[in-house]
Every structure is written in C-alpha cells, then in structure tokens.
Amino acid sequence: MPQLTGLHVYPVKSTYRLSPDSARVEPWGLAGDRRWMLVDPTGRFVSQRERPELGQLRTLPAEDGTLTLRTPGGSSVEVPPPSAARRDRLAEVEVWGTRFRAAEADDKTQAWIAENIGDFRLVHLDDPRRRPVDPDWAGPGETVSMADGFPLLLTATASLARLNELIAAENPEDGGQRLPMTRFRPNLVVDGTEAWEEDTWRRIRIGELTFKVVKPCGRCVVTTTDQETGVRTGKEPLRTLARHNRLLQKASFGQNLIPERPEGVRGDVLGTLRLGDPVTVLETGPRWPAGALT
C-alpha cells in the first residue's frame, strides 16, 4: 500500500524547508506552512522565480509564533508574529492576482530585511480566511495560505524516478545527474505508487484525513534551482516534463490538494499527518488532458 514518506513545511514562502515527522492539517494547509512571505514595494509576492537565493534563508518557528530568520552568513533576527488583533499595520499584498490584507512585521525586522535581503517587506497572514482559493477549482469558503494557489502539494517518488530515467536517457550530456524531490518543494511525498499514478487521482485518504485532488501543478523555473545552493542548474526538469508530462498546457509534476473537514470536527485543526501513514485512493478519473479544459 502507498504510504506517506515525506512532510515539508515552508514557514516563509520560497525559503528553505522544514521536514517534521508529523504535522497538523488546517483548512488552508499544514500548520505553519507559508504564513509569511516577502513582498516588493508594490505589495506583490517575491519568490525564487526572481530571487533563487531566497531558498537559502533558514527559518525556525517557536511555539509562541515567533519566527527566527537566518541568512547563510549567520545574520539572524527574531520576528514576533504581527496581527490585526494587536492593531499591527496591515498591508495590501498580492499573490498571482489575488489581493488580500496581511500584517506587517515590526520595524526592526524590516530594517534587517532591507540590509540582508533587499528592498522587500516581510508580512504575515494572521488570518488565512482572508485569501480564497481560486473559485474555478474550489468550493465556497475554501481558503489558502500564501502558497501559490492551493493548501497542499503532493508528489510521488515513482514519478520522480521515472522523470530521472527520462532525463538520463534523452540528455546524456547532463551526465546522468538525478534530481532530488526537494526541487519540487512538495508538502507531501508518497511512496509505493506507479509512475504518474497521482495524475488520475481525484480523492484520497492519508492516515485519518481525506483530501480532494483538484489540479495538476504546472511547473516553473524554481524546479531548475538547486535548493541546497540557490544556483540555477540548466533546463531540467522543465524540458523533459514538457515532453512527457504536459497537463493543462503546462509542464506538470505533482497534484494540488484541498483538505476535507472530517465530520464532527470543529475549529482550525482537522487532524494530524504522520510519516508512514497509509495512502488510500478513494476516487479516480481520467488523466488530465495536455490542453486546456473546455
């Protein structure tokens, strides 16, 4: 039976991952996942697409919500979580065309960001109910953190193995280098499936929780970035994905998920995922088309 073999949380959008053995699931994603992000002077999000070195920024969240940021050079700052409830400043920010309000970090943090990272500001989504999921793919009231579009991203080790086989066979000049799963920045990694099997899933259970499988994840230049060094490494995996796993007009890898609320559960915590949890496919459908849906 397939099982969950990887859990990853990214406290600040586009920064280095944390990989716990278990994670609470909230309606908008894993607890603590991408509740913070950097924005430019216009309020638009900043990511590894423009600044690949952001992946080298380490984060350490504390139980009280305080976030420590640390650069590769060792400079660090502790950031208390701002919120509208404490009457901290709110800024209008934007992720892929959706505008919403987020709380600004304190002046000390903003000065540290300017000195160590660039002309950006750090903001915190103190209330994730402010940002809805794209209604073309979600139901009323479903919301998301500062992730690109959906609460969780799932990938499969069998699909990565097949992708690496294709890269090696078609591009021997690359020396057969195998890409790690970290290139795809998933929240959940599943082992024990067939290659590309996840592209036919529509609803699954992992441990005690169920999820809607709503949309393939179209890939971008971030996948060409070594997450350990922040260096762009060439055209892979985008070149091979575009040839062999083009879904909804995009080179695709992995599937976006929305958690379902268990019957009788109230509040923000829906349940907990743990490494080793079994994965059960509850509903399947046709493989997503290469072209756009009509």
XYZ file of C-alpha atoms in Angstrom:
294
model
C 0.000 0.000 0.000
C 1.266 3.514 -0.731
C 2.380 5.491 2.276
C 3.423 8.980 3.288
C 7.219 9.221 3.335
C 7.806 12.981 3.317
C 6.355 16.005 5.118
C 7.636 19.503 4.345
C 6.697 22.916 5.698
C 7.970 26.255 4.365
C 7.300 28.883 7.077
C 8.189 31.764 4.726
C 7.199 31.432 1.077
C 10.201 30.398 -1.080
C 12.591 29.818 1.836
C 14.267 26.600 2.992
C 12.090 23.698 4.111
C 11.448 22.124 7.494
C 10.808 18.348 7.425
C 8.957 17.196 10.565
C 7.834 13.647 11.341
C 4.252 14.863 11.819
C 2.219 17.967 11.014
C -1.213 19.265 11.911
C -3.530 19.914 8.983
C -5.622 23.077 8.867
C -8.224 24.020 6.221
C -5.606 26.178 4.437
C -2.687 23.715 4.618
C -0.136 22.282 7.027
C 0.160 24.246 10.253
C 2.759 26.982 9.844
C 3.171 26.465 6.110
C 3.756 29.707 4.160
C 2.002 32.000 6.583
C 4.803 34.525 5.946
C 6.185 35.976 2.727
C 8.322 38.750 1.338
C 6.712 41.410 -0.832
C 8.152 44.127 -3.062
C 7.279 47.850 -2.674
C 4.030 47.303 -4.640
C 2.905 44.503 -2.333
C 3.485 41.712 -4.852
C 4.987 38.481 -3.544
C 8.676 37.741 -4.064
C 9.826 34.171 -4.731
C 12.712 32.077 -6.021
C 11.499 32.821 -9.537
C 13.146 36.250 -9.264
C 15.488 35.611 -6.340
C 16.712 31.993 -6.277
C 18.915 32.746 -3.260
C 15.798 33.046 -1.084
C 15.902 29.267 -0.766
C 18.987 29.653 1.390
C 17.154 31.658 4.051
C 16.580 29.397 7.077
C 13.578 29.706 9.361
C 12.826 28.485 12.866
C 9.296 28.942 14.237
C 8.692 28.908 18.001
C 5.625 27.690 19.877
C 4.550 31.272 20.642
C 4.583 32.153 16.929
C 7.905 33.977 16.959
C 9.885 33.316 13.784
C 13.685 33.361 13.587
C 15.208 34.126 10.180
C 18.857 33.339 9.468
C 20.995 34.047 6.403
C 23.737 31.672 5.160
C 26.230 34.176 6.565
C 24.825 33.799 10.075
C 22.919 37.051 10.491
C 19.577 36.468 12.218
C 16.510 38.231 13.552
C 13.624 37.156 15.791
C 10.239 38.254 14.475
C 7.194 38.414 16.754
C 4.007 37.492 14.850
C 2.068 40.634 13.902
C -1.721 40.593 13.708
C -4.700 42.835 13.180
C -5.965 41.829 16.626
C -2.982 43.656 18.155
C -3.567 46.591 15.827
C -0.351 45.983 13.905
C -0.091 47.532 10.460
C -1.937 45.787 7.664
C -0.717 45.942 4.067
C -2.494 45.054 0.855
C -0.477 42.284 -0.787
C -0.860 40.139 -3.890
C -0.210 36.534 -4.916
C -0.917 35.683 -8.558
C -3.533 38.389 -8.997
C -5.372 37.826 -5.725
C -5.127 40.789 -3.379
C -5.688 40.465 0.361
C -4.564 42.006 3.650
C -1.594 40.776 5.665
C 0.063 42.095 8.831
C 3.471 43.744 8.524
C 6.401 42.642 10.661
C 7.896 45.184 13.058
C 10.297 47.950 12.053
C 13.355 46.116 13.402
C 12.616 43.156 11.147
C 12.005 45.347 8.113
C 15.362 47.055 8.644
C 17.048 43.634 8.864
C 15.317 42.511 5.654
C 16.488 45.651 3.838
C 20.073 45.153 4.991
C 20.356 41.409 4.397
C 17.931 40.540 1.583
C 16.811 43.579 -0.392
C 14.116 46.181 -0.868
C 11.356 43.969 0.467
C 8.979 43.767 3.421
C 8.023 40.736 5.492
C 4.304 40.155 6.033
C 2.279 37.592 7.954
C -1.103 36.135 7.049
C -2.504 36.341 10.569
C -5.962 35.253 9.341
C -5.820 32.716 6.457
C -9.539 33.114 5.896
C -8.735 36.329 4.028
C -7.431 34.572 0.911
C -9.825 32.335 -1.038
C -8.736 29.509 -3.302
C -9.422 30.163 -6.995
C -13.187 29.511 -7.278
C -12.651 27.721 -10.610
C -11.064 24.895 -8.591
C -12.553 25.169 -5.110
C -15.802 25.399 -3.231
C -17.228 28.348 -1.288
C -15.274 29.241 1.822
C -12.134 27.265 0.934
C -9.049 29.334 1.633
C -5.285 29.083 1.308
C -2.174 30.459 2.951
C 0.490 32.305 0.925
C 1.169 29.219 -1.195
C 0.922 29.776 -4.940
C -2.649 28.565 -5.172
C -3.705 25.597 -3.060
C -3.366 24.365 0.537
C -1.107 21.353 -0.137
C 1.088 19.907 -2.867
C 1.647 16.157 -3.208
C 4.359 14.400 -5.222
C 5.246 10.727 -5.730
C 8.654 9.074 -5.605
C 7.773 6.730 -8.500
C 7.086 9.696 -10.762
C 10.396 11.288 -9.818
C 12.218 8.027 -10.556
C 10.593 7.861 -13.987
C 11.365 11.510 -14.670
C 15.029 10.959 -13.806
C 15.133 7.941 -16.125
C 13.778 10.062 -18.972
C 16.219 12.887 -18.305
C 19.161 10.475 -18.300
C 18.025 8.709 -21.491
C 17.320 11.845 -23.504
C 20.039 14.134 -22.219
C 23.209 12.065 -21.707
C 25.253 15.260 -21.956
C 23.975 16.158 -18.475
C 25.997 13.301 -17.015
C 23.068 11.370 -15.612
C 22.594 13.653 -12.622
C 19.456 12.684 -10.696
C 17.219 15.477 -9.469
C 16.072 15.278 -5.833
C 12.470 15.718 -4.732
C 13.399 18.964 -3.000
C 13.432 20.667 -6.433
C 9.623 20.405 -6.468
C 9.024 21.830 -2.973
C 6.167 19.471 -2.030
C 4.303 19.348 1.267
C 3.566 15.626 0.993
C 5.639 12.873 -0.626
C 4.089 9.463 -1.291
C 5.898 6.183 -1.983
C 4.553 2.906 -3.337
C 2.608 4.091 -6.404
C 3.053 3.656 -10.137
C 4.763 6.480 -12.031
C 2.331 9.325 -12.781
C -0.477 7.464 -10.996
C -1.276 10.574 -8.956
C -2.366 12.308 -12.174
C -5.507 10.114 -12.157
C -6.463 10.664 -8.514
C -9.482 12.766 -7.576
C -9.881 12.000 -3.868
C -7.573 10.260 -1.400
C -7.210 9.393 2.265
C -3.910 9.804 4.107
C -3.996 8.452 7.633
C -7.095 9.895 9.292
C -7.769 12.653 6.765
C -9.279 12.913 3.288
C -8.293 15.311 0.515
C -9.693 16.485 -2.795
C -7.134 16.205 -5.595
C -8.042 19.314 -7.542
C -5.423 20.239 -10.138
C -2.001 19.275 -11.543
C 0.867 21.506 -10.512
C 2.255 23.402 -13.502
C 5.985 23.895 -13.055
C 8.275 26.917 -13.371
C 11.938 27.911 -13.201
C 12.110 27.189 -9.459
C 12.478 23.481 -10.315
C 15.771 24.281 -12.066
C 17.181 25.707 -8.819
C 19.384 23.614 -6.529
C 17.661 24.054 -3.170
C 20.902 23.453 -1.271
C 22.951 26.115 -3.090
C 20.453 28.514 -4.680
C 22.109 28.027 -8.091
C 20.172 27.545 -11.350
C 21.380 24.341 -12.989
C 20.005 24.328 -16.552
C 16.802 23.405 -18.381
C 15.853 20.311 -16.405
C 13.355 19.143 -15.346
C 11.210 21.562 -17.362
C 12.468 20.368 -20.749
C 11.643 16.712 -20.082
C 8.368 17.403 -18.274
C 7.187 19.461 -21.240
C 7.770 16.422 -23.472
C 6.371 13.701 -21.244
C 4.022 15.135 -18.625
C 2.326 18.163 -20.126
C -1.039 18.662 -18.431
C -3.419 21.610 -18.851
C -0.881 23.219 -21.215
C 1.928 23.181 -18.649
C 4.917 21.014 -17.777
C 3.485 19.333 -14.678
C 4.671 17.390 -11.678
C 2.549 16.612 -8.628
C -1.014 17.386 -7.633
C -2.627 20.144 -5.578
C -4.848 19.114 -2.673
C -7.587 20.683 -0.575
C -8.269 19.012 2.795
C -11.796 17.941 3.666
C -13.233 18.660 7.097
C -13.931 15.419 8.998
C -17.453 15.004 10.269
C -17.851 16.426 13.753
C -14.542 18.309 13.739
C -14.748 21.987 14.616
C -12.016 24.591 14.748
C -8.869 25.052 12.703
C -7.153 21.693 13.325
C -8.605 18.985 11.091
C -6.207 16.258 12.175
C -2.553 15.209 12.036
C -0.455 13.582 9.325
C 2.478 11.351 10.267
C 5.260 9.742 8.290
C 4.247 6.192 7.500
C 0.537 6.976 7.232
C -1.165 4.750 4.636
C -2.472 6.383 1.460
C -5.762 5.113 0.046
C -7.148 6.212 -3.306
C -10.872 6.814 -2.909
C -11.771 8.188 -6.347
C -10.012 8.280 -9.709
C -10.678 9.903 -13.058
C -9.134 10.254 -16.498
C -5.615 11.600 -16.704
C -5.636 15.358 -17.000
C -5.524 16.471 -20.665
C -2.461 18.018 -22.247
C -4.508 21.002 -23.419
C -6.788 23.327 -21.527
C -10.143 22.180 -20.215
C -13.079 23.322 -22.320
